[in-house]
Coordinates of C-alpha atoms in Angstrom, one line a residue:
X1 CA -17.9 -10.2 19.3
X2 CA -17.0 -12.3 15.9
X3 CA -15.2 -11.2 13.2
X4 CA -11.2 -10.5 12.9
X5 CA -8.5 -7.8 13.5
X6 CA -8.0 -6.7 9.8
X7 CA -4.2 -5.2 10.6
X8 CA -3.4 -8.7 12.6
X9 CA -5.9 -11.1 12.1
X10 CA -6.8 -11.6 15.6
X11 CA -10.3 -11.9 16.8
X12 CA -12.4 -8.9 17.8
X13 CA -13.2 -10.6 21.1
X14 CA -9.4 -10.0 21.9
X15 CA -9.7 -6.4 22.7
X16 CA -13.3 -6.7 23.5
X17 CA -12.7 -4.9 27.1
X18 CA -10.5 -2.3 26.1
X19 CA -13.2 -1.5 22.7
X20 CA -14.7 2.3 23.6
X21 CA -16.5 2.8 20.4
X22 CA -17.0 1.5 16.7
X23 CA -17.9 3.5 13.5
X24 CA -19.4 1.6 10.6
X25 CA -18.5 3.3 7.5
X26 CA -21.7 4.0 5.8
X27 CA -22.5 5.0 2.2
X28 CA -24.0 7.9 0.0
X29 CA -27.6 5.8 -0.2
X30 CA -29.4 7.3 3.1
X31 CA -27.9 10.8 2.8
X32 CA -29.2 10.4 -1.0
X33 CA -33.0 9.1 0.0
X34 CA -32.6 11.8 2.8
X35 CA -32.4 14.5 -0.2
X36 CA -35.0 13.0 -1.8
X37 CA -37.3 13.5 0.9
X38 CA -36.7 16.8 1.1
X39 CA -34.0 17.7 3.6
X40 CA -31.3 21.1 3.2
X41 CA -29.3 19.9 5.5
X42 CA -28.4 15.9 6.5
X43 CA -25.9 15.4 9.2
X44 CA -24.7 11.6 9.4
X45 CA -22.3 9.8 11.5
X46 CA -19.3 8.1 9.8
X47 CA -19.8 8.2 5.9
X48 CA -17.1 6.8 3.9
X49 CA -15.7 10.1 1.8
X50 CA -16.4 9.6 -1.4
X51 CA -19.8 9.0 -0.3
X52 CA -20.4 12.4 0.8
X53 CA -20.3 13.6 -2.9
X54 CA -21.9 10.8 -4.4
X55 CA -25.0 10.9 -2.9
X56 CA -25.9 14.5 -4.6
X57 CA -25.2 13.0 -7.8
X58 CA -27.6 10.2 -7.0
X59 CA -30.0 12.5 -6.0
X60 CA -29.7 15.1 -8.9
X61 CA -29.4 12.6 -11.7
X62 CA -31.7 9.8 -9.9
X63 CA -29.1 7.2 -10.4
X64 CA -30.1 4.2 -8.6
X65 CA -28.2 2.3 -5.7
X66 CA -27.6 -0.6 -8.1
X67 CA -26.2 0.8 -11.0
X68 CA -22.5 0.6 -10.3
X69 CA -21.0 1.6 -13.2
X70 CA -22.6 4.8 -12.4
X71 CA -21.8 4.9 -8.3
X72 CA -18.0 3.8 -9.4
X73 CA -17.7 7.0 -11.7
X74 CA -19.3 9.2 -9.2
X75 CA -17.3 7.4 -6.0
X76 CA -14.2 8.3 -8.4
X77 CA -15.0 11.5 -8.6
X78 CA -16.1 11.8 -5.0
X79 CA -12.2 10.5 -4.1
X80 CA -10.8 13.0 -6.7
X81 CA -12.9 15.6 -4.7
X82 CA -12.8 14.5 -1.0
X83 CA -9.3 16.0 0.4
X84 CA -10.1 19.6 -1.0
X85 CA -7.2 21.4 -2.4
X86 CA -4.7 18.3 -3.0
X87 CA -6.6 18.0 -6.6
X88 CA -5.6 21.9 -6.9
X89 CA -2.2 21.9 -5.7
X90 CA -2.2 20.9 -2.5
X91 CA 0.1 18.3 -0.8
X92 CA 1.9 18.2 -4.2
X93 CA 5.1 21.1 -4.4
X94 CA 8.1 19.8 -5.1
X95 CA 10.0 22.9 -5.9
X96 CA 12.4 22.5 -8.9
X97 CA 10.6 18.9 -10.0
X98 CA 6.5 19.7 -9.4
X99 CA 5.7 23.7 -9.1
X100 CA 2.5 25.0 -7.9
X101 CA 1.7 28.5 -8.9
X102 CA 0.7 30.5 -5.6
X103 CA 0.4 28.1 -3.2
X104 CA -0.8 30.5 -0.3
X105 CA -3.6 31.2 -2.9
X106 CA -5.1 27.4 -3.3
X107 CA -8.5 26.9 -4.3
X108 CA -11.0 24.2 -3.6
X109 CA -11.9 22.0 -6.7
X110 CA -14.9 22.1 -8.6
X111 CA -16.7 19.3 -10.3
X112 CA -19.2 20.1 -13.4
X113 CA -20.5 16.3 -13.4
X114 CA -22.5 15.1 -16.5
X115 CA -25.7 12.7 -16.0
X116 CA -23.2 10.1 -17.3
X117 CA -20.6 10.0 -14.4
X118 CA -18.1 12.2 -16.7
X119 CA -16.7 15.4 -15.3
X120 CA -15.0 18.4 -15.4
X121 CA -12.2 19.2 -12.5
X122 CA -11.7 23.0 -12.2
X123 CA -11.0 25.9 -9.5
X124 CA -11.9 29.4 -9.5
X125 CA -10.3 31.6 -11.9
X126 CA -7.3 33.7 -10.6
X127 CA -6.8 31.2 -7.9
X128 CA -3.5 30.1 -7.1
X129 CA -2.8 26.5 -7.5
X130 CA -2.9 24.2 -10.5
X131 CA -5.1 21.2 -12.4
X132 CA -3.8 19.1 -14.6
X133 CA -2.8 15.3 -15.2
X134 CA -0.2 15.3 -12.8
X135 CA -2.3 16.9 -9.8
X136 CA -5.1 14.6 -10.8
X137 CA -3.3 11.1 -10.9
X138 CA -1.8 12.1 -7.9
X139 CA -5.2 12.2 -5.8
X140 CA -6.8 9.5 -8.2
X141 CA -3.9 7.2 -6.4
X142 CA -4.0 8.3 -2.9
X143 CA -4.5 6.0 -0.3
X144 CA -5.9 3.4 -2.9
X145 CA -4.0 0.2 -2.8
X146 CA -5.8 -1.8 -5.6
X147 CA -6.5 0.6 -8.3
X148 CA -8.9 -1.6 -10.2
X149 CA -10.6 -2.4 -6.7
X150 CA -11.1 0.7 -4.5
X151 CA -13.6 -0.8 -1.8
X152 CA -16.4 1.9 -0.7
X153 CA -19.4 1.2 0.8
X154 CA -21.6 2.0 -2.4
X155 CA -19.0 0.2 -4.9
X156 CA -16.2 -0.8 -5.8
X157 CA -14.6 1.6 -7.9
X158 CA -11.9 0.8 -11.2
X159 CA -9.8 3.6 -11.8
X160 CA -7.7 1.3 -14.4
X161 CA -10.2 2.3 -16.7
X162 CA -10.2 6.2 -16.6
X163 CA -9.3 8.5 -19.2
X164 CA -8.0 12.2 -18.8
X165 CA -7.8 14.8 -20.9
X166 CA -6.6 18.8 -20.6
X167 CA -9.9 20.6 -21.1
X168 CA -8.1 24.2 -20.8
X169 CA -6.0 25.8 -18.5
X170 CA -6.5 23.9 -15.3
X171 CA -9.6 22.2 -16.2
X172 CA -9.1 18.1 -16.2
X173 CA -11.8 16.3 -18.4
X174 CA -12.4 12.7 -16.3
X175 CA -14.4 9.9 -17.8
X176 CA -14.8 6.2 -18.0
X177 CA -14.1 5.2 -13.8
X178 CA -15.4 1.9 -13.5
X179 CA -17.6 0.3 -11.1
X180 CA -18.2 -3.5 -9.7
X181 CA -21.0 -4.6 -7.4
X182 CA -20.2 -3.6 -3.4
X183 CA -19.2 -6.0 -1.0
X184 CA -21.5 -7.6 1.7
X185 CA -19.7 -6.2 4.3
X186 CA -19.0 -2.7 5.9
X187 CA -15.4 -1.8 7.6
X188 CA -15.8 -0.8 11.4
X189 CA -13.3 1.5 12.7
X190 CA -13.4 0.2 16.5
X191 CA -11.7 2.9 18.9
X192 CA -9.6 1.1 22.0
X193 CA -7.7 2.1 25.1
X194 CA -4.2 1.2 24.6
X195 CA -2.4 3.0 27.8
X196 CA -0.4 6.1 28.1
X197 CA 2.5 7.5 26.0
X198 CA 4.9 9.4 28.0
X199 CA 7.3 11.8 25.7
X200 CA 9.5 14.9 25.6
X201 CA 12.2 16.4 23.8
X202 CA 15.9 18.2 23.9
X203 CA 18.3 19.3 21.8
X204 CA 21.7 19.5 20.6
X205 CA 23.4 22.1 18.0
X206 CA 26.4 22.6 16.2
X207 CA 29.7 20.6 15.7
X208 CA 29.1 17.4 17.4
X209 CA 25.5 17.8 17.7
X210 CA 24.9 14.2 16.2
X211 CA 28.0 12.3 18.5
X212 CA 26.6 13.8 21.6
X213 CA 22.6 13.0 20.7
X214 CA 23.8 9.2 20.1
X215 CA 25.5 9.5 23.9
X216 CA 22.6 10.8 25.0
X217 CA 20.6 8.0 23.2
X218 CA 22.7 5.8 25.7
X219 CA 22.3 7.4 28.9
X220 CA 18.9 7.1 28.6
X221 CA 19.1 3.8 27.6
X222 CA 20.4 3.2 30.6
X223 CA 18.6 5.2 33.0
X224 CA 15.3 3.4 31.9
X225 CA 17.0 0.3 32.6
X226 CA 17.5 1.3 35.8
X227 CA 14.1 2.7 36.5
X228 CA 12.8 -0.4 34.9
X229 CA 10.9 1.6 32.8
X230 CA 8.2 -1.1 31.6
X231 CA 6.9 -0.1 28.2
X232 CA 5.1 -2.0 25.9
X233 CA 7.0 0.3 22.8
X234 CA 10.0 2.9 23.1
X235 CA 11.1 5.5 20.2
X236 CA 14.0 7.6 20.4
X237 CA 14.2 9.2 17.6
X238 CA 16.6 12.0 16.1
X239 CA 14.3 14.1 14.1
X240 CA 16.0 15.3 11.0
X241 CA 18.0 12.4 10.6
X242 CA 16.0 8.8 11.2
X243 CA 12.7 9.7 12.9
X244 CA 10.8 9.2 9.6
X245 CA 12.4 5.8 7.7
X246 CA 13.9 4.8 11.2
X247 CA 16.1 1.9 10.0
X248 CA 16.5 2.5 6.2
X249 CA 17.5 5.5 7.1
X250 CA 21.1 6.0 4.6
X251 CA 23.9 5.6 7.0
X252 CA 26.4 8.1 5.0
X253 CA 23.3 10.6 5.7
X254 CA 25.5 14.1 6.0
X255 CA 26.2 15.4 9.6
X256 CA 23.6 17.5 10.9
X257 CA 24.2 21.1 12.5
X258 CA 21.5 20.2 15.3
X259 CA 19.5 17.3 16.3
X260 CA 16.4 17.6 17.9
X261 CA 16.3 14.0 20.6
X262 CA 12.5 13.0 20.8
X263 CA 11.5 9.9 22.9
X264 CA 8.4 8.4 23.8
X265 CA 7.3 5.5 25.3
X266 CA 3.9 3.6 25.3
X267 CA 2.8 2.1 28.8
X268 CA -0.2 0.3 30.5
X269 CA -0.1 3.2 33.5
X270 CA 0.7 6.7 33.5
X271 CA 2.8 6.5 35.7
X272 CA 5.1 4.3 34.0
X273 CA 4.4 6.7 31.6
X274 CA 5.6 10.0 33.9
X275 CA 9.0 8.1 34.2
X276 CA 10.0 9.6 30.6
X277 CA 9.6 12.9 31.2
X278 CA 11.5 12.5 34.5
X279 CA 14.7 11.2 33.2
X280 CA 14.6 13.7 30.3
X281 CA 14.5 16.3 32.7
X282 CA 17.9 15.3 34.2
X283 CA 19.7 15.8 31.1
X284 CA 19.8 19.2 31.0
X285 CA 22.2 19.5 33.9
X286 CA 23.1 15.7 34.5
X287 CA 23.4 14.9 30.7
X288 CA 25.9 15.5 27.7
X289 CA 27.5 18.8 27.0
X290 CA 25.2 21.3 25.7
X291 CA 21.9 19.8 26.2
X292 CA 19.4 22.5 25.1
X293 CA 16.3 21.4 27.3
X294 CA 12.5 23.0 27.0
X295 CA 10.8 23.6 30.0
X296 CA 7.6 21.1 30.1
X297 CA 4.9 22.9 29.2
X298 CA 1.9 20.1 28.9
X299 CA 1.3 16.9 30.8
X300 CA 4.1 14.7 29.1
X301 CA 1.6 11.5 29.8
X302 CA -0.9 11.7 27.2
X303 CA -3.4 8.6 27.7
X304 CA -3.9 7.3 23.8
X305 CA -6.7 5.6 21.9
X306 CA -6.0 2.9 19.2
X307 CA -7.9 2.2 15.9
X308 CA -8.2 -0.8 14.9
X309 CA -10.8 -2.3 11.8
X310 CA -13.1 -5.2 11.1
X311 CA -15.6 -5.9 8.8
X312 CA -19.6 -6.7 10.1
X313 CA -22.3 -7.7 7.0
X314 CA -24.4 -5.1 5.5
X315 CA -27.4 -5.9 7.5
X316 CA -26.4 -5.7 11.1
X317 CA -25.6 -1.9 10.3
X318 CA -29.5 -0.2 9.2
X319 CA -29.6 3.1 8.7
X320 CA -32.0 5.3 9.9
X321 CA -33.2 8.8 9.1
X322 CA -34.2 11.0 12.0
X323 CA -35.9 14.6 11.0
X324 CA -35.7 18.1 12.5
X325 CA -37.9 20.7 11.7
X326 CA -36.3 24.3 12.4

């Protein structure tokens, strides 16, 4: 196995035993010829999701898999398009600062795409939710790191150059995304044991919730010390107060009312992994004051899979179209 660990740079050949599957992501150019050949329906295996949309616009408007200032518009669009309601309102509230008329009402967006990679971004009339230059840019952003390079397997798309414009109540006018030649390589998404995470939860509420969920932090500290509780990671985290930004986490934070005390562990055995749950289930009469404690109700030794990425050439990845006739 060539090729490196894009996240670390190590080689693939690293985690070459613990490797259970790999995904190339593939583009909209097979699903496209498959239109073109007559099919209703085309299942695929991993397409990149952009490329699920762009392929209907190849088809439709016969745009051809090396014209990339077309394939960037449409692969723009596609993104604009690919998580649903998050163009309409979705994943976007911020009551007081960014309101979403109707929320519970969202509607999925609609694209009226022109032959020339322009569009229209609308919803259903009466539909709660909203579309407009804010909800847009939002998605147009969203999980792109370079803006003027968004890599895709058909292209790689230039947002930098798009323009917007308020074509009626929430209907966004989107023209001029860019395109530039694709790369000669596809990402792999390669799936990988990685061991067991053991992990449960308790609670503490009221005054002193926090003081006695930092001395419970500490017992259990200890106790794993003295299991010799060998784990390759180990979280405990007070949710509500540092479980998301961990240590930039503001120390003046207010005191909470109640703390919710999640820890888990990741392990090379599960039962390394068991050893979480066990000492967790000692606090609730063996702990700090007040321990609220669930009663387990799953196995608290979940074994885990990784994902890690790589990038193979074009050419060791052919697609191929299989037909069924109903």
């Amino acid at each position: 196995l060539g090729g490196t660990i894009l996240e670390n740079g190590a080689p693939v050949s690293s985690i070459a035993s613990e490797i259970i599957s790999a995904e190339a992501y593939l583009g909209a150019e097979p699903i496209a010829e498959a239109l073109r050949q007559g099919a209703d329906i085309v299942i695929t295996g991993r397409v990149a999701d952009p490329s699920l949309f762009l392929a209907p616009m190849m088809h439709e408007f016969g745009w051809r898999a090396d014209d990339f200032a077309k394939l960037g518009a449409g692969s723009g669009l596609g993104h604009l398009l690919e998580c649903g309601a998050q163009v309409t309102g979705g994943y976007f509230a911020d009551p007081g600062f960014k309101d979403v008329p109707n929320p519970w009402d969202l509607a999925f967006p609609i694209a009226e795409v022109e032959s020339d990679g322009g569009a229209v971004i609308a919803k259903v009339a009466g539909t709660g939710g909203a579309i407009n230059a804010m909800t847009v840019k939002e998605q147009m952003l969203y999980e792109v790191h370079d803006p003027a390079n968004y890599i895709t397997p058909d292209v790689v798309v230039d947002f930098t150059t798009a323009v917007l414009e308020q074509a009626g109540p929430n209907r966004m006018q989107v023209r001029n995304i860019g395109g530039k030649p694709r790369t000669a390589t596809l990402k792999v998404s390669m799936g990988c044991m990685e061991g067991f995470i053991g992990e449960d939860m308790f609670f503490y509420a009221g005054p002193g919730a926090l003081r006695r969920a930092k001395l419970a932090k500490q017992i259990l500290d200890e106790r794993f010390r003295i299991v010799d509780l060998k784990a390759d990671d180990l979280r405990i985290d007070f949710l509500g107060l540092n479980a998301i930004h961990g240590e930039a986490t503001p120390q003046d934070a207010p005191e909470p009312y109640e703390v919710a005390v999640r820890v888990a562990a990741r392990c090379r055995t599960r039962e390394e992994a068991l050893k979480v749950g066990r000492e967790i289930d000692g606090m609730a009469v063996s702990g700090v004051g007040m321990t609220g404690k669930r009663v387990p109700h799953q196995d608290r030794a979940r074994e885990i899979i990784g994902v890690w990425s790589t990038l193979v050439p074009r050419e060791a990845v052919p697609p191929v179209i299989t037909w069924y006739e109903s």
